[in-house]
mmCIF file of C-alpha atoms and ligand atoms in Angstrom:
data_model
loop_
_atom_site.group_PDB
_atom_site.id
_atom_site.type_symbol
_atom_site.label_atom_id
_atom_site.label_comp_id
_atom_site.label_asym_id
_atom_site.label_seq_id
_atom_site.Cartn_x
_atom_site.Cartn_y
_atom_site.Cartn_z
ATOM 1 C CA UNK A 2 -6.051 8.966 -18.389
ATOM 2 C CA UNK A 3 -8.942 10.358 -19.402
ATOM 3 C CA UNK A 4 -12.006 9.719 -17.121
ATOM 4 C CA UNK A 5 -11.935 9.405 -13.572
ATOM 5 C CA UNK A 6 -14.999 8.243 -11.568
ATOM 6 C CA UNK A 7 -16.819 10.464 -9.612
ATOM 7 C CA UNK A 8 -19.637 10.202 -7.050
ATOM 8 C CA UNK A 9 -21.482 7.573 -9.531
ATOM 9 C CA UNK A 10 -20.269 8.679 -12.898
ATOM 10 C CA UNK A 11 -17.467 8.898 -15.527
ATOM 11 C CA UNK A 12 -16.120 12.254 -16.240
ATOM 12 C CA UNK A 13 -13.052 13.686 -18.033
ATOM 13 C CA UNK A 14 -10.106 13.658 -15.611
ATOM 14 C CA UNK A 15 -9.879 17.660 -15.980
ATOM 15 C CA UNK A 16 -13.149 18.232 -14.191
ATOM 16 C CA UNK A 17 -12.629 16.140 -11.351
ATOM 17 C CA UNK A 18 -11.606 18.871 -9.211
ATOM 18 C CA UNK A 19 -12.286 19.965 -5.859
ATOM 19 C CA UNK A 20 -13.702 23.345 -4.216
ATOM 20 C CA UNK A 21 -10.893 25.727 -2.419
ATOM 21 C CA UNK A 22 -12.445 24.965 0.984
ATOM 22 C CA UNK A 23 -13.357 21.008 1.151
ATOM 23 C CA UNK A 24 -12.629 19.785 4.512
ATOM 24 C CA UNK A 25 -10.278 16.722 3.517
ATOM 25 C CA UNK A 26 -7.089 19.286 1.830
ATOM 26 C CA UNK A 27 -7.513 21.265 5.097
ATOM 27 C CA UNK A 28 -7.549 18.664 7.467
ATOM 28 C CA UNK A 29 -6.882 15.236 6.129
ATOM 29 C CA UNK A 30 -10.208 13.712 6.426
ATOM 30 C CA UNK A 31 -9.937 11.277 3.863
ATOM 31 C CA UNK A 32 -9.422 7.498 3.589
ATOM 32 C CA UNK A 33 -7.416 5.918 0.385
ATOM 33 C CA UNK A 34 -6.384 2.783 -1.319
ATOM 34 C CA UNK A 35 -3.758 1.770 -3.499
ATOM 35 C CA UNK A 36 -4.744 -1.151 -6.069
ATOM 36 C CA UNK A 37 -2.758 -2.760 -8.876
ATOM 37 C CA UNK A 38 -4.184 -4.102 -11.813
ATOM 38 C CA UNK A 39 -1.583 -6.463 -14.229
ATOM 39 C CA UNK A 40 -1.651 -6.989 -17.469
ATOM 40 C CA UNK A 41 -1.111 -10.549 -18.647
ATOM 41 C CA UNK A 42 -0.264 -10.959 -22.240
ATOM 42 C CA UNK A 43 -0.668 -14.812 -21.973
ATOM 43 C CA UNK A 44 -4.609 -14.185 -21.205
ATOM 44 C CA UNK A 45 -4.444 -11.003 -23.106
ATOM 45 C CA UNK A 46 -6.777 -9.167 -19.530
ATOM 46 C CA UNK A 47 -6.328 -6.955 -16.857
ATOM 47 C CA UNK A 48 -6.551 -7.995 -13.692
ATOM 48 C CA UNK A 49 -7.180 -6.129 -10.309
ATOM 49 C CA UNK A 50 -4.596 -8.014 -7.738
ATOM 50 C CA UNK A 51 -7.110 -8.709 -4.568
ATOM 51 C CA UNK A 52 -9.687 -5.956 -4.799
ATOM 52 C CA UNK A 53 -12.052 -6.978 -2.377
ATOM 53 C CA UNK A 54 -9.800 -7.424 0.133
ATOM 54 C CA UNK A 55 -8.523 -3.061 -0.624
ATOM 55 C CA UNK A 56 -12.197 -2.437 -0.221
ATOM 56 C CA UNK A 57 -12.617 -4.035 2.800
ATOM 57 C CA UNK A 58 -10.147 -1.896 4.031
ATOM 58 C CA UNK A 59 -11.021 1.240 2.524
ATOM 59 C CA UNK A 60 -14.464 0.239 4.355
ATOM 60 C CA UNK A 61 -12.977 -0.367 7.575
ATOM 61 C CA UNK A 62 -10.632 2.903 7.056
ATOM 62 C CA UNK A 63 -14.090 4.721 6.590
ATOM 63 C CA UNK A 64 -15.645 2.954 9.630
ATOM 64 C CA UNK A 65 -12.738 3.955 12.366
ATOM 65 C CA UNK A 66 -12.452 7.543 11.155
ATOM 66 C CA UNK A 67 -16.276 7.675 10.913
ATOM 67 C CA UNK A 68 -16.568 8.967 7.439
ATOM 68 C CA UNK A 69 -19.383 7.638 5.407
ATOM 69 C CA UNK A 70 -18.777 5.722 2.337
ATOM 70 C CA UNK A 71 -21.950 5.978 0.179
ATOM 71 C CA UNK A 72 -21.163 2.562 -2.000
ATOM 72 C CA UNK A 73 -21.081 -0.658 -1.414
ATOM 73 C CA UNK A 74 -18.503 -2.950 -1.617
ATOM 74 C CA UNK A 75 -19.683 -4.367 -4.815
ATOM 75 C CA UNK A 76 -20.619 -0.874 -6.362
ATOM 76 C CA UNK A 77 -17.240 0.192 -5.778
ATOM 77 C CA UNK A 78 -15.328 -3.051 -7.540
ATOM 78 C CA UNK A 79 -17.674 -2.543 -10.325
ATOM 79 C CA UNK A 80 -16.955 0.667 -10.689
ATOM 80 C CA UNK A 81 -13.405 0.318 -10.669
ATOM 81 C CA UNK A 82 -13.953 -2.355 -13.355
ATOM 82 C CA UNK A 83 -15.881 0.362 -15.580
ATOM 83 C CA UNK A 84 -13.243 2.982 -15.328
ATOM 84 C CA UNK A 85 -10.188 0.494 -16.483
ATOM 85 C CA UNK A 86 -12.858 -0.143 -19.705
ATOM 86 C CA UNK A 87 -13.348 3.218 -20.166
ATOM 87 C CA UNK A 88 -10.315 4.466 -20.372
ATOM 88 C CA UNK A 89 -9.497 0.870 -22.356
ATOM 89 C CA UNK A 90 -6.539 0.001 -20.145
ATOM 90 C CA UNK A 91 -4.022 -2.095 -21.496
ATOM 91 C CA UNK A 92 -0.731 -2.003 -19.348
ATOM 92 C CA UNK A 93 -0.350 -2.005 -15.822
ATOM 93 C CA UNK A 94 -1.998 0.391 -13.703
ATOM 94 C CA UNK A 95 -2.279 1.978 -9.903
ATOM 95 C CA UNK A 96 -5.780 2.374 -9.023
ATOM 96 C CA UNK A 97 -6.646 5.301 -6.782
ATOM 97 C CA UNK A 98 -9.757 4.784 -4.879
ATOM 98 C CA UNK A 99 -10.715 8.011 -2.095
ATOM 99 C CA UNK A 100 -13.571 9.052 0.078
ATOM 100 C CA UNK A 101 -12.843 12.327 1.415
ATOM 101 C CA UNK A 102 -14.947 14.687 3.386
ATOM 102 C CA UNK A 103 -15.833 17.195 0.593
ATOM 103 C CA UNK A 104 -17.949 19.691 2.640
ATOM 104 C CA UNK A 105 -16.586 23.292 2.097
ATOM 105 C CA UNK A 106 -16.356 24.243 5.911
ATOM 106 C CA UNK A 107 -13.857 24.235 8.565
ATOM 107 C CA UNK A 108 -16.081 22.881 11.350
ATOM 108 C CA UNK A 109 -13.799 20.091 12.565
ATOM 109 C CA UNK A 110 -17.418 18.011 13.659
ATOM 110 C CA UNK A 111 -17.558 15.777 10.370
ATOM 111 C CA UNK A 112 -20.597 14.090 11.805
ATOM 112 C CA UNK A 113 -23.541 15.459 9.194
ATOM 113 C CA UNK A 114 -20.935 16.589 6.548
ATOM 114 C CA UNK A 115 -21.233 15.178 2.860
ATOM 115 C CA UNK A 116 -18.377 12.905 1.529
ATOM 116 C CA UNK A 117 -17.558 12.362 -2.326
ATOM 117 C CA UNK A 118 -15.730 9.159 -3.550
ATOM 118 C CA UNK A 119 -13.337 8.942 -6.266
ATOM 119 C CA UNK A 120 -11.273 6.529 -8.275
ATOM 120 C CA UNK A 121 -8.780 7.263 -10.116
ATOM 121 C CA UNK A 122 -6.461 5.114 -12.626
ATOM 122 C CA UNK A 123 -2.479 6.029 -12.939
ATOM 123 C CA UNK A 124 -0.025 4.336 -15.259
ATOM 124 C CA UNK A 125 2.558 3.430 -13.050
ATOM 125 C CA UNK A 126 6.323 2.077 -13.347
ATOM 126 C CA UNK A 127 8.745 1.562 -10.368
ATOM 127 C CA UNK A 128 7.887 3.505 -7.053
ATOM 128 C CA UNK A 129 11.007 2.152 -5.585
ATOM 129 C CA UNK A 130 14.298 0.806 -7.602
ATOM 130 C CA UNK A 131 14.034 -2.625 -8.190
ATOM 131 C CA UNK A 132 17.554 -3.046 -8.028
ATOM 132 C CA UNK A 133 17.590 -2.022 -4.389
ATOM 133 C CA UNK A 134 17.356 0.523 -1.824
ATOM 134 C CA UNK A 135 19.226 2.390 0.460
ATOM 135 C CA UNK A 136 17.091 3.045 4.168
ATOM 136 C CA UNK A 137 17.915 5.367 7.119
ATOM 137 C CA UNK A 138 15.796 4.775 10.207
ATOM 138 C CA UNK A 139 15.069 8.110 10.561
ATOM 139 C CA UNK A 140 14.589 9.722 14.116
ATOM 140 C CA UNK A 141 10.855 10.522 13.419
ATOM 141 C CA UNK A 142 8.921 7.465 15.151
ATOM 142 C CA UNK A 143 5.792 6.192 13.459
ATOM 143 C CA UNK A 144 2.320 7.296 14.703
ATOM 144 C CA UNK A 145 1.573 5.132 17.418
ATOM 145 C CA UNK A 146 -1.453 3.142 17.728
ATOM 146 C CA UNK A 147 -2.374 4.799 20.967
ATOM 147 C CA UNK A 148 -2.560 8.685 19.177
ATOM 148 C CA UNK A 149 -4.282 7.054 15.945
ATOM 149 C CA UNK A 150 -5.934 3.889 15.052
ATOM 150 C CA UNK A 151 -2.955 3.001 12.271
ATOM 151 C CA UNK A 152 -4.887 -0.351 10.976
ATOM 152 C CA UNK A 153 -6.990 3.269 9.071
ATOM 153 C CA UNK A 154 -5.507 3.912 5.757
ATOM 154 C CA UNK A 155 -6.132 7.942 6.197
ATOM 155 C CA UNK A 156 -4.491 11.127 4.719
ATOM 156 C CA UNK A 157 -4.059 13.297 7.222
ATOM 157 C CA UNK A 158 -1.631 10.531 8.972
ATOM 158 C CA UNK A 159 0.669 10.465 6.174
ATOM 159 C CA UNK A 160 2.043 13.515 6.688
ATOM 160 C CA UNK A 161 3.858 11.118 9.380
ATOM 161 C CA UNK A 162 5.479 9.431 6.388
ATOM 162 C CA UNK A 163 5.936 12.648 3.951
ATOM 163 C CA UNK A 164 8.592 14.343 6.956
ATOM 164 C CA UNK A 165 10.205 10.724 7.307
ATOM 165 C CA UNK A 166 10.685 10.170 3.710
ATOM 166 C CA UNK A 167 12.084 13.823 3.578
ATOM 167 C CA UNK A 168 14.444 13.571 6.507
ATOM 168 C CA UNK A 169 15.838 10.091 4.864
ATOM 169 C CA UNK A 170 15.702 11.741 0.830
ATOM 170 C CA UNK A 171 17.613 14.752 2.042
ATOM 171 C CA UNK A 172 20.060 12.899 3.806
ATOM 172 C CA UNK A 173 20.881 10.647 0.394
ATOM 173 C CA UNK A 174 19.076 8.028 0.911
ATOM 174 C CA UNK A 175 16.328 6.377 -0.990
ATOM 175 C CA UNK A 176 13.554 5.805 1.683
ATOM 176 C CA UNK A 177 12.822 5.519 5.146
ATOM 177 C CA UNK A 178 12.434 3.488 8.441
ATOM 178 C CA UNK A 179 10.214 4.091 11.400
ATOM 179 C CA UNK A 180 10.603 2.878 14.363
ATOM 180 C CA UNK A 181 7.624 2.117 16.483
ATOM 181 C CA UNK A 182 7.467 3.919 20.301
ATOM 182 C CA UNK A 183 8.904 1.575 21.636
ATOM 183 C CA UNK A 184 12.259 1.617 19.469
ATOM 184 C CA UNK A 185 11.231 -1.153 17.230
ATOM 185 C CA UNK A 186 11.095 -1.531 13.490
ATOM 186 C CA UNK A 187 8.222 -0.158 12.042
ATOM 187 C CA UNK A 188 7.369 -0.170 8.502
ATOM 188 C CA UNK A 189 8.556 2.059 5.662
ATOM 189 C CA UNK A 190 7.463 5.484 4.734
ATOM 190 C CA UNK A 191 4.629 3.589 2.088
ATOM 191 C CA UNK A 192 5.713 -0.046 2.627
ATOM 192 C CA UNK A 193 6.094 -2.886 5.290
ATOM 193 C CA UNK A 194 9.180 -4.477 5.942
ATOM 194 C CA UNK A 195 10.415 -7.926 6.533
ATOM 195 C CA UNK A 196 13.602 -9.151 7.112
ATOM 196 C CA UNK A 197 15.469 -12.730 6.285
ATOM 197 C CA UNK A 198 17.781 -14.517 8.945
ATOM 198 C CA UNK A 199 19.079 -17.670 8.527
ATOM 199 C CA UNK A 200 16.080 -18.715 6.010
ATOM 200 C CA UNK A 201 13.435 -17.579 7.737
ATOM 201 C CA UNK A 202 11.197 -14.423 7.359
ATOM 202 C CA UNK A 203 10.456 -12.009 10.233
ATOM 203 C CA UNK A 204 8.323 -9.148 10.136
ATOM 204 C CA UNK A 205 6.664 -6.245 13.009
ATOM 205 C CA UNK A 206 3.511 -7.941 13.908
ATOM 206 C CA UNK A 207 -0.097 -5.858 13.368
ATOM 207 C CA UNK A 208 -0.359 -4.604 16.466
ATOM 208 C CA UNK A 209 2.702 -2.334 16.122
ATOM 209 C CA UNK A 210 1.149 0.837 14.413
ATOM 210 C CA UNK A 211 1.857 -0.205 11.373
ATOM 211 C CA UNK A 212 -0.607 -0.602 8.118
ATOM 212 C CA UNK A 213 -1.736 -4.224 7.993
ATOM 213 C CA UNK A 214 -0.260 -4.437 3.974
ATOM 214 C CA UNK A 215 -2.102 -6.639 1.614
ATOM 215 C CA UNK A 216 0.903 -7.369 0.061
ATOM 216 C CA UNK A 217 2.383 -8.165 3.098
ATOM 217 C CA UNK A 218 -0.509 -10.579 3.659
ATOM 218 C CA UNK A 219 0.548 -12.104 0.297
ATOM 219 C CA UNK A 220 3.752 -12.565 1.266
ATOM 220 C CA UNK A 221 2.982 -14.372 4.493
ATOM 221 C CA UNK A 222 0.716 -16.709 2.360
ATOM 222 C CA UNK A 223 2.654 -17.239 -0.664
ATOM 223 C CA UNK A 224 6.000 -18.099 1.152
ATOM 224 C CA UNK A 225 4.263 -21.043 2.420
ATOM 225 C CA UNK A 226 4.616 -22.686 -1.175
ATOM 226 C CA UNK A 227 8.297 -21.781 -1.391
ATOM 227 C CA UNK A 228 10.045 -24.419 0.149
ATOM 228 C CA UNK A 229 8.461 -23.953 3.066
ATOM 229 C CA UNK A 230 9.550 -20.832 3.782
ATOM 230 C CA UNK A 231 7.837 -19.804 7.601
ATOM 231 C CA UNK A 232 7.202 -16.436 8.122
ATOM 232 C CA UNK A 233 7.037 -15.026 12.061
ATOM 233 C CA UNK A 234 5.470 -11.816 13.127
ATOM 234 C CA UNK A 235 7.400 -10.802 15.921
ATOM 235 C CA UNK A 236 9.174 -7.334 17.340
ATOM 236 C CA UNK A 237 12.594 -6.383 15.262
ATOM 237 C CA UNK A 238 14.994 -4.377 16.610
ATOM 238 C CA UNK A 239 17.782 -1.778 14.846
ATOM 239 C CA UNK A 240 20.324 -4.217 15.092
ATOM 240 C CA UNK A 241 18.491 -7.253 13.988
ATOM 241 C CA UNK A 242 18.046 -5.305 10.369
ATOM 242 C CA UNK A 243 21.796 -4.348 9.808
ATOM 243 C CA UNK A 244 22.461 -8.027 11.071
ATOM 244 C CA UNK A 245 19.653 -9.471 8.805
ATOM 245 C CA UNK A 246 20.665 -11.339 5.837
ATOM 246 C CA UNK A 247 18.208 -9.935 3.975
ATOM 247 C CA UNK A 248 15.335 -7.307 3.859
ATOM 248 C CA UNK A 249 13.080 -6.219 1.503
ATOM 249 C CA UNK A 250 10.125 -4.001 1.579
ATOM 250 C CA UNK A 251 6.326 -4.546 0.541
ATOM 251 C CA UNK A 252 3.624 -2.665 -0.522
ATOM 252 C CA UNK A 253 1.199 -2.137 -3.788
ATOM 253 C CA UNK A 254 2.774 0.828 -5.129
ATOM 254 C CA UNK A 255 6.572 -0.035 -3.556
ATOM 255 C CA UNK A 256 8.176 -1.920 -6.437
ATOM 256 C CA UNK A 257 6.108 -4.914 -5.205
ATOM 257 C CA UNK A 258 8.498 -6.670 -3.286
ATOM 258 C CA UNK A 259 11.630 -4.289 -3.017
ATOM 259 C CA UNK A 260 15.318 -5.880 -1.799
ATOM 260 C CA UNK A 261 16.660 -3.174 0.557
ATOM 261 C CA UNK A 262 20.394 -3.327 0.365
ATOM 262 C CA UNK A 263 21.776 -1.053 2.589
ATOM 263 C CA UNK A 264 20.476 0.131 6.213
ATOM 264 C CA UNK A 265 22.403 3.475 7.593
ATOM 265 C CA UNK A 266 25.527 3.242 5.580
ATOM 266 C CA UNK A 267 25.505 -0.924 6.934
ATOM 267 C CA UNK A 268 25.881 -3.203 4.099
ATOM 268 C CA UNK A 269 22.972 -5.921 4.329
ATOM 269 C CA UNK A 270 24.249 -9.015 2.910
ATOM 270 C CA UNK A 271 26.454 -8.674 0.202
ATOM 271 C CA UNK A 272 24.683 -5.706 -0.672
ATOM 272 C CA UNK A 273 23.032 -7.081 -3.801
ATOM 273 C CA UNK A 274 19.326 -8.700 -3.460
ATOM 274 C CA UNK A 275 19.217 -12.170 -1.670
ATOM 275 C CA UNK A 276 18.146 -15.192 -2.716
ATOM 276 C CA UNK A 277 14.938 -15.202 -0.658
ATOM 277 C CA UNK A 278 13.892 -11.934 -1.846
ATOM 278 C CA UNK A 279 14.384 -12.649 -5.250
ATOM 279 C CA UNK A 280 12.229 -16.056 -4.673
ATOM 280 C CA UNK A 281 9.158 -14.054 -2.870
ATOM 281 C CA UNK A 282 9.429 -11.395 -6.046
ATOM 282 C CA UNK A 283 9.297 -13.490 -8.775
ATOM 283 C CA UNK A 284 6.563 -16.224 -7.266
ATOM 284 C CA UNK A 285 4.974 -12.851 -6.418
ATOM 285 C CA UNK A 286 4.638 -11.503 -9.589
ATOM 286 C CA UNK A 287 3.736 -14.781 -11.151
ATOM 287 C CA UNK A 288 0.627 -14.758 -8.955
ATOM 288 C CA UNK A 289 -0.199 -11.070 -9.422
ATOM 289 C CA UNK A 290 -0.194 -11.937 -13.094
ATOM 290 C CA UNK A 291 -2.224 -15.215 -12.969
ATOM 291 C CA UNK A 292 0.564 -17.498 -13.436
ATOM 292 C CA UNK A 293 -0.404 -19.340 -10.639
ATOM 293 C CA UNK A 294 -3.559 -21.468 -10.331
ATOM 294 C CA UNK A 295 -4.372 -21.831 -6.753
ATOM 295 C CA UNK A 296 -4.440 -17.757 -6.461
ATOM 296 C CA UNK A 297 -6.718 -16.768 -9.293
ATOM 297 C CA UNK A 298 -9.423 -16.087 -6.736
ATOM 298 C CA UNK A 299 -7.245 -12.890 -6.008
ATOM 299 C CA UNK A 300 -7.833 -11.364 -9.390
ATOM 300 C CA UNK A 301 -10.371 -9.786 -10.291
ATOM 301 C CA UNK A 302 -10.851 -10.050 -15.255
ATOM 302 C CA UNK A 303 -11.424 -6.526 -16.188
ATOM 303 C CA UNK A 304 -12.283 -7.533 -19.901
HETATM 304 N N1 PY5 B 557 2.701 0.764 4.941
HETATM 305 C C1 PY5 B 557 2.238 2.140 4.505
HETATM 306 C C2 PY5 B 557 2.738 2.875 5.385
HETATM 307 C C3 PY5 B 557 1.659 2.360 3.076
HETATM 308 O O1 PY5 B 557 1.455 3.359 3.034
HETATM 309 C C4 PY5 B 557 1.471 0.887 2.297
HETATM 310 C C5 PY5 B 557 0.863 1.177 1.054
HETATM 311 C C6 PY5 B 557 1.498 -0.132 2.966
HETATM 312 C C7 PY5 B 557 2.397 -0.177 4.407
HETATM 313 C C8 PY5 B 557 1.944 -1.672 2.171
HETATM 314 O O2 PY5 B 557 0.100 -1.913 2.250
HETATM 315 P P1 PY5 B 557 0.076 -2.328 0.783
HETATM 316 O O3 PY5 B 557 0.520 -3.898 0.235
HETATM 317 O O4 PY5 B 557 -1.532 -2.922 0.728
HETATM 318 O O5 PY5 B 557 0.275 -1.668 -0.406
HETATM 319 N N2 PY5 B 557 1.264 1.884 0.673
HETATM 320 C C9 PY5 B 557 0.341 2.861 -0.421
HETATM 321 C C10 PY5 B 557 0.685 2.043 -1.803
HETATM 322 O O6 PY5 B 557 -0.339 2.179 -2.145
HETATM 323 C C11 PY5 B 557 0.736 4.248 -0.572
HETATM 324 C C12 PY5 B 557 2.352 4.284 -0.793
HETATM 325 C C13 PY5 B 557 2.384 6.010 -1.101
HETATM 326 O O7 PY5 B 557 1.544 1.471 -2.337
#
């Protein structure tokens, strides 16, 4: 897009470049978010979905990592709205806020190092095939909470996702599922995971080395409206994946709610997106497009 917001200013995207010795490039010292904004043709407006919750997670990631963000949550929300207006966005868009250690140094002590914050808007279609993906439970484990706080969305930790996804892709699958150190299901490379069994939804608990996804939280909240669909947070085994009636991924970029129709060559359900997944997805799409009045407080209008 034409403009990027960087450290308080809107600048042309081509000018938003960083020096070669930037600390974050070498050591992954960045925290970031992935936020969606949806265009609603009904109200002729663009809505940022759960902006405040994303920026709260952003601030918490930074706090955990000891990285300073020089802006308040309100300033970041305001900057995001300004950015979308400046780019005259009238379509669905992905928003990537990032704060990174911008000092040019090889020193690992980040306490007094300078940080920069940027917000970038990116036109975005589907990240995963909405008709359903084939996933592989890879042998790489999810980094455990005792090794790194997985609640924090930190740039460097994504090498764990990258190597997991590479394994899945070179083996001919679309996405990776990572187990945690104890052998239970953790999450996808960039998504949380749910299974459906006998009409009940199950998802791994947040203390089990996963990112506390905002889409995950949204699904848990809105599921109640769907004929009393219950969600239970519990540890999930690999065999529970194989024998589930339905499996789906949730994530801000990851096609929102994406059916998983095959895992390790086992067909899940009848190999088609299941009825509960489709019901959850369709309601989720209504919520993010501002069609469900009780959740309008999750939507921030841009215009
Ligand atoms: N788990 C991981 C490891 C993630 O990276 C993400 C989001 C999620 C779960 C889902 O979180 P949420 O529902 O809050 O989006 N992934 C990023 C995203 O923007 C980056 C993906 C490349 O979707």
